[in-house]
mmCIF file of C-alpha atoms in Angstrom:
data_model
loop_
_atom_site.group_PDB
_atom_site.id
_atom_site.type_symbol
_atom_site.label_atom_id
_atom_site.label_comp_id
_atom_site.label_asym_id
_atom_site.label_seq_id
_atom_site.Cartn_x
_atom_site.Cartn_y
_atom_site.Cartn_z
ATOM 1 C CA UNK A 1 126.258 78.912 79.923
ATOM 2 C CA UNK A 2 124.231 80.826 82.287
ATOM 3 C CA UNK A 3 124.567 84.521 81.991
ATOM 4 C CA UNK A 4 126.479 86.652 85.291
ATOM 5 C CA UNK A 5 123.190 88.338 86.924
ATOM 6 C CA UNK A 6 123.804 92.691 86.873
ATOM 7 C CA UNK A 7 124.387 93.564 89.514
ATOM 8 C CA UNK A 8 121.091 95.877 91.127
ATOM 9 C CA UNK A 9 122.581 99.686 92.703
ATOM 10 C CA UNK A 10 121.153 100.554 96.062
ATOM 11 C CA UNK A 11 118.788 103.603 94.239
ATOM 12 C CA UNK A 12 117.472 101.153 91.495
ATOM 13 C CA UNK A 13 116.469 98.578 94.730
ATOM 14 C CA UNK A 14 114.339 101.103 96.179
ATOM 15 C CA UNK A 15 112.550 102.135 93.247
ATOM 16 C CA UNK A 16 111.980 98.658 92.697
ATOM 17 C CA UNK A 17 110.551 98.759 96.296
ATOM 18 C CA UNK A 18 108.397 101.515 95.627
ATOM 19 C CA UNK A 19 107.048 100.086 92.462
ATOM 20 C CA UNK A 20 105.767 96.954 94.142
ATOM 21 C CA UNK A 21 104.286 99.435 97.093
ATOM 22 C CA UNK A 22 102.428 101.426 94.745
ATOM 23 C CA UNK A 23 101.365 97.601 92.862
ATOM 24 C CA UNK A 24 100.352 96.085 96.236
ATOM 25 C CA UNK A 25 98.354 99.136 97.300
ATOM 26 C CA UNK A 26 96.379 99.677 94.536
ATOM 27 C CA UNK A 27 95.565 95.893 94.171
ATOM 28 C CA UNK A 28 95.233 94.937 98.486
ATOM 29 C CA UNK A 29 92.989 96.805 100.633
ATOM 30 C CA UNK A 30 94.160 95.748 103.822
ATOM 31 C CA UNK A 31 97.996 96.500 102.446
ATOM 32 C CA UNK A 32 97.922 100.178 103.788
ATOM 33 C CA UNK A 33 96.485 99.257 107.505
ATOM 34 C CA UNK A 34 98.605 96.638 107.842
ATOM 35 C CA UNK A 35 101.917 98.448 106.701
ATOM 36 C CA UNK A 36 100.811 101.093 109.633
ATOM 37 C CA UNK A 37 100.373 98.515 112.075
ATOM 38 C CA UNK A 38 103.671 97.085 111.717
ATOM 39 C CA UNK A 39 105.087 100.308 111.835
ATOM 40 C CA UNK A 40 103.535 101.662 115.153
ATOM 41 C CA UNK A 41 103.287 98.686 116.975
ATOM 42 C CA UNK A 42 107.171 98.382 116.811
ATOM 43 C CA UNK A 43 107.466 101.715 117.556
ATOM 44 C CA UNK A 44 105.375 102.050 120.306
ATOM 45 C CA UNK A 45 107.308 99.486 122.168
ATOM 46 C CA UNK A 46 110.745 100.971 121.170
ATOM 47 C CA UNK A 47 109.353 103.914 122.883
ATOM 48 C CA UNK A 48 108.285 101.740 125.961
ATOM 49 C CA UNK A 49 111.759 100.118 126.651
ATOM 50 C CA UNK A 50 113.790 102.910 125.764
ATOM 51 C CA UNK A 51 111.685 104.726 129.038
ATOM 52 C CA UNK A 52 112.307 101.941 131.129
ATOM 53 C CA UNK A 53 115.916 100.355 129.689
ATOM 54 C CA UNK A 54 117.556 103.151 128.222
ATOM 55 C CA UNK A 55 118.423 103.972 124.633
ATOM 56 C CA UNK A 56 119.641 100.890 123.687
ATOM 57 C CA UNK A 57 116.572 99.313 122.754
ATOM 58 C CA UNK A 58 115.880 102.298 120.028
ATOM 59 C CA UNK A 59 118.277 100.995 117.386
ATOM 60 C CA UNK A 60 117.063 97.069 117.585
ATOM 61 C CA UNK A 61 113.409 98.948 117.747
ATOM 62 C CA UNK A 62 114.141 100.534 114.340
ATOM 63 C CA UNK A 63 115.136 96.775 113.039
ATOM 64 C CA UNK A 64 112.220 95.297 114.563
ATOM 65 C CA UNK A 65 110.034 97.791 112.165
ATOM 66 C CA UNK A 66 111.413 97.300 109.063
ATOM 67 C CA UNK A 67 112.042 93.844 109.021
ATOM 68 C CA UNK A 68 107.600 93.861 110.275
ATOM 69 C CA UNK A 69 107.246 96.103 106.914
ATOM 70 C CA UNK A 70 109.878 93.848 104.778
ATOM 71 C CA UNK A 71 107.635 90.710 106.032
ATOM 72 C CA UNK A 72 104.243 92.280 105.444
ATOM 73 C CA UNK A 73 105.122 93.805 101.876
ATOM 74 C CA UNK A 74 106.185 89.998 101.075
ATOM 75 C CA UNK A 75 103.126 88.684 101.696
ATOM 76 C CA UNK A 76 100.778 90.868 100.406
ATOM 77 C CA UNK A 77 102.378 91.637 97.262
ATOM 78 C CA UNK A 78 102.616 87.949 96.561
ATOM 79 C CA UNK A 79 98.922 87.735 97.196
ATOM 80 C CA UNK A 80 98.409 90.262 95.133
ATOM 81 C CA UNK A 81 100.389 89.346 92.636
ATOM 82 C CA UNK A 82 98.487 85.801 92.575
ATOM 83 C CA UNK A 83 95.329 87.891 91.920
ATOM 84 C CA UNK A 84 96.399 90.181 89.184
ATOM 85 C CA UNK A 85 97.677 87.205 87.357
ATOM 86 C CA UNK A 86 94.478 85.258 87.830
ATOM 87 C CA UNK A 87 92.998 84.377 84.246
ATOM 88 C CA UNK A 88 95.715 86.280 82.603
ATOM 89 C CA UNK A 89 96.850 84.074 79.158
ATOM 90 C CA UNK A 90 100.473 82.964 79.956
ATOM 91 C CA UNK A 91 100.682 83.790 83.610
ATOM 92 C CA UNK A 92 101.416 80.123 84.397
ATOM 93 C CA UNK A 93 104.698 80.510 82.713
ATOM 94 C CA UNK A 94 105.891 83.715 83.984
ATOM 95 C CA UNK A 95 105.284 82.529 87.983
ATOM 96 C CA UNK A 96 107.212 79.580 86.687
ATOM 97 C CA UNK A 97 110.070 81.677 85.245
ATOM 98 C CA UNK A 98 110.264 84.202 88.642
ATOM 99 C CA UNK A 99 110.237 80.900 90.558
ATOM 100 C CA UNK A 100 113.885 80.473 92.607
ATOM 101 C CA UNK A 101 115.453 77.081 91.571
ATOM 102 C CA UNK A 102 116.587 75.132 88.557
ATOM 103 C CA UNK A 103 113.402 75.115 86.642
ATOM 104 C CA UNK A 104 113.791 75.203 82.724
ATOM 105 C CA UNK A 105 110.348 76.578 81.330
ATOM 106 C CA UNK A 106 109.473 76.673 77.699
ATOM 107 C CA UNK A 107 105.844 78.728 77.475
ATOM 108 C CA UNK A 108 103.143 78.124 75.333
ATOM 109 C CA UNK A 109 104.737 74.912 73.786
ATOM 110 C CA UNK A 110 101.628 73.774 72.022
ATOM 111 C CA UNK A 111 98.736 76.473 71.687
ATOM 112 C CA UNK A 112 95.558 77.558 69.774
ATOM 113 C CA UNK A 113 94.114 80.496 68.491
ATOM 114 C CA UNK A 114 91.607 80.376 71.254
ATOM 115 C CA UNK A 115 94.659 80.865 73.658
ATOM 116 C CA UNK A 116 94.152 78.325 74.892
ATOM 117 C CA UNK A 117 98.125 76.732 75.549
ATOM 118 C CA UNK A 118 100.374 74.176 77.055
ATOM 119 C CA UNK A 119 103.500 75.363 79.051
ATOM 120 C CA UNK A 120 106.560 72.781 79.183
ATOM 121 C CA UNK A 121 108.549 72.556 82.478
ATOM 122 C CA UNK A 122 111.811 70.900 83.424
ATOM 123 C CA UNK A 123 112.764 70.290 86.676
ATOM 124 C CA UNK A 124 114.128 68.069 89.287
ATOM 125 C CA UNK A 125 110.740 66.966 90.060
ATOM 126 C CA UNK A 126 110.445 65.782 86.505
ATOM 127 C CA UNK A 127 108.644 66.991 82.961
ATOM 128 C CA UNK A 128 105.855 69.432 84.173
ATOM 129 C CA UNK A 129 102.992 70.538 81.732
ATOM 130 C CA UNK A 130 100.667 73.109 82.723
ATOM 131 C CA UNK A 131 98.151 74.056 81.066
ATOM 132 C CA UNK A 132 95.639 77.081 80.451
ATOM 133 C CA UNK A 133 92.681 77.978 78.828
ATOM 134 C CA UNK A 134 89.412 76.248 78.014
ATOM 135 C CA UNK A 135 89.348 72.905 80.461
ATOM 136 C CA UNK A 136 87.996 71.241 77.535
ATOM 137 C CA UNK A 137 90.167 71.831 74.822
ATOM 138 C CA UNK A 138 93.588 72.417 76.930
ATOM 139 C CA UNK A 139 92.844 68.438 77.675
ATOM 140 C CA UNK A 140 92.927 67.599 74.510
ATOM 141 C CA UNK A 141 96.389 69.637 73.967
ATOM 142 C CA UNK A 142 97.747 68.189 77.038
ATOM 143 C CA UNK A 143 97.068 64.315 75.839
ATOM 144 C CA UNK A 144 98.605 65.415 72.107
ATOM 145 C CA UNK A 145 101.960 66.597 74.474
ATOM 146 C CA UNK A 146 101.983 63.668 77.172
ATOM 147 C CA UNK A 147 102.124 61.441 73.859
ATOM 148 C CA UNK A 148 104.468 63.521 72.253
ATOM 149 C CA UNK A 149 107.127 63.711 75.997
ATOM 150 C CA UNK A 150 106.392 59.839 76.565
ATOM 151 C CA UNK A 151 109.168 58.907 72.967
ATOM 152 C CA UNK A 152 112.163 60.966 75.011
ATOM 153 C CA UNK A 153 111.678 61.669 78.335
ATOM 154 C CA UNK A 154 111.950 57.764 79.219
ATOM 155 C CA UNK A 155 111.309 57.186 83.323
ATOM 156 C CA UNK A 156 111.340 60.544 84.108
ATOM 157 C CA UNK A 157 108.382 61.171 86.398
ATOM 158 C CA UNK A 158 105.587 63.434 84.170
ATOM 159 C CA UNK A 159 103.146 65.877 86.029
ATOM 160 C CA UNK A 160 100.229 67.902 84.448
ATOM 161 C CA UNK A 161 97.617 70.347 85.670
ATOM 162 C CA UNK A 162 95.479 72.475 84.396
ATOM 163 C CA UNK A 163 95.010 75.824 85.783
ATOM 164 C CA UNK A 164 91.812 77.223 86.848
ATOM 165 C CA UNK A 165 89.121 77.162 89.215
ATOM 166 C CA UNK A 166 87.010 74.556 88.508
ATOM 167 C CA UNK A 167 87.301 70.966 89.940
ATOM 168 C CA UNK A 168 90.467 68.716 89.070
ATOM 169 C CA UNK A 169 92.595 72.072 88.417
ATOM 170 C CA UNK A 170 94.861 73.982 90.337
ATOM 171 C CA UNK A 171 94.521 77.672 91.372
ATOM 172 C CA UNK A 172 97.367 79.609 89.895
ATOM 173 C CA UNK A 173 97.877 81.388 93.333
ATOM 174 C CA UNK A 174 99.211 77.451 94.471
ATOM 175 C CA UNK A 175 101.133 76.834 91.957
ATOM 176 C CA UNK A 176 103.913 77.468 93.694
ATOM 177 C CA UNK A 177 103.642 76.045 96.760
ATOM 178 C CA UNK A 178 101.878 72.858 94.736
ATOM 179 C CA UNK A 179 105.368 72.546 92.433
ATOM 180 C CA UNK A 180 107.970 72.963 95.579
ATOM 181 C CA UNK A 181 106.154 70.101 97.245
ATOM 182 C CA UNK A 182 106.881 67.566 94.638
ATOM 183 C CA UNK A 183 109.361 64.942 95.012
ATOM 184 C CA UNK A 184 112.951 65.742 93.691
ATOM 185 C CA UNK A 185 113.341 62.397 91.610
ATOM 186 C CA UNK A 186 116.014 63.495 89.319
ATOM 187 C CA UNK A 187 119.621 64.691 90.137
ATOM 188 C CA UNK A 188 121.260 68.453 88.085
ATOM 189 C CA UNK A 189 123.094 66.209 85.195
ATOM 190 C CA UNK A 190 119.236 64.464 84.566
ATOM 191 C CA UNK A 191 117.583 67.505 84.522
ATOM 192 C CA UNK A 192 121.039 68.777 81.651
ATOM 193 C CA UNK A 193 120.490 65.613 79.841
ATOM 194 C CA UNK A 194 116.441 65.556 79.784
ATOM 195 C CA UNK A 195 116.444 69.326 78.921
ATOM 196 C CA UNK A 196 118.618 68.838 75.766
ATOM 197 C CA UNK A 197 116.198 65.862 74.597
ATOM 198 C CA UNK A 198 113.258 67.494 75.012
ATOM 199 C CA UNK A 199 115.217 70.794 72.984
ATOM 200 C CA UNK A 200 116.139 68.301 70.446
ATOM 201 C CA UNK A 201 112.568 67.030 69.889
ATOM 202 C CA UNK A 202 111.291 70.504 69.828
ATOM 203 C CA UNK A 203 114.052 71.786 67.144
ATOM 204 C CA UNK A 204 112.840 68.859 64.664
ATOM 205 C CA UNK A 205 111.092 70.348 61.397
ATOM 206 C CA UNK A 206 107.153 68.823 61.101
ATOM 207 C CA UNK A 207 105.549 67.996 57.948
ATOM 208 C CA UNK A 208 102.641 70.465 58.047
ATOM 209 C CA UNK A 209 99.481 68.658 57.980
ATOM 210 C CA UNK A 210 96.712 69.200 54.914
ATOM 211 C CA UNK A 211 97.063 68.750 51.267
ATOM 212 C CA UNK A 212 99.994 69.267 50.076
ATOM 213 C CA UNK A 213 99.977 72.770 48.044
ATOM 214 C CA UNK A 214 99.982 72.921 44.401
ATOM 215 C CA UNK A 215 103.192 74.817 44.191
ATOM 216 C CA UNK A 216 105.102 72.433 46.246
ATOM 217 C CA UNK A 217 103.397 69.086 44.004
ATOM 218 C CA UNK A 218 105.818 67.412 41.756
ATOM 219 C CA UNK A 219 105.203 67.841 37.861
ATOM 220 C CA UNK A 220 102.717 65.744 36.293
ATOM 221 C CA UNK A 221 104.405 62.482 34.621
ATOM 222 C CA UNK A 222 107.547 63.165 36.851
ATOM 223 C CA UNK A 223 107.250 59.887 38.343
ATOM 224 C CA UNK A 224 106.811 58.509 35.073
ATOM 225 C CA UNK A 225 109.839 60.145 33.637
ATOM 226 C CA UNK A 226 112.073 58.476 36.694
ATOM 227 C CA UNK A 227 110.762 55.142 35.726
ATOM 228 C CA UNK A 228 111.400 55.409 32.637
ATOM 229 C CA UNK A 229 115.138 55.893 33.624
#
């Protein structure tokens, strides 16, 4: 069952506000000039009306200015946001996890000491695998895992990028935008019942591959003995 969220107090929402100005100021240049334009633009026109209308333009003026800052803080902290976490190990997964929507992410489902790793989506678009790392070797991880998906996630559409810059991968700051534009092929009780598979196939024990260790080899003659019997 899904957790009740906390509930956030007024005081903890603005220094959660103030955090993310302080983030998107030190990362976005423009983020300062742009947070003064919507502030005296609005205001200057307040100013303006309330000469010629009367007061009752100054309260809708004061709206008019936050909801400019509210709308340029979104934006630039996003983009800054998509920068910071540019070539960052893992930051596939976490955009996926702060993503709004029914999207069941398990990271770094198949990796290598390289970091180089495979993150495992579920969604109503389908099974999503992104991957990071080297393009050459996160290839190779992502064919091991579309093999592995194909035994249990039967016609369930299956989607896979690699992130990156180069050609034939997708920037991580459209990943979003990339992943809310796919097709919504499977209903909330597919994405229950293909989440629990794909659980289920992740929860079974491997045989680990290599010789098998002296300690765990069966007695010489044991096989004999059983024979015997």
């Amino acid at each position: 069952m899904a957790k009740p969220q906390e509930k956030v107090s007024f005081g903890q929402r603005l220094k959660q506000i103030g955090m993310v100005f302080q983030f998107t100021a030190k990362q976005d240049r423009w983020f300062a000039p742009l947070v003064a334009a919507a502030v005296l633009i609005p205001i200057a026109l307040t100013v303006v009306a309330t000469i010629f209308w009367g007061w009752i333009f100054m309260p809708l003026g004061i709206l008019f200015t936050l909801l400019a800052v509210l709308i340029v803080l979104n934006l630039r902290s996003n983009k800054a946001m998509m920068n910071a976490a540019e070539g960052q190990p893992g930051a596939a997964a976490q955009i996926m996890e702060s993503m709004r929507g029914d999207w069941r992410v398990t990271p770094a489902v198949s990796s290598t000491t390289q970091m180089d790793m495979v993150h495992l989506v579920v969604g109503r678009p389908g099974v999503i695998l992104l991957a990071e790392g080297n393009p050459q070797r996160v290839r190779g991880l992502l064919g091991q895992e579309k093999r592995r998906l194909a035994k249990v996630i039967g016609s369930a559409p299956l989607h896979d990028y690699v992130i990156g810059q180069g050609d034939d991968e997708l920037p991580i700051r459209k990943l979003r935008t990339t992943l809310m534009r796919l097709p919504r092929s499977l209903s909330g009780k597919d994405v229950n019942a293909l989440d629990k598979r794909l659980k289920a196939l992740s929860a079974r024990p491997q045989m680990p591959k290599g010789a098998i260790p002296k300690n765990m080899r069966p007695p010489r003659g044991a096989f004999r003995q059983t024979r015997g019997r």
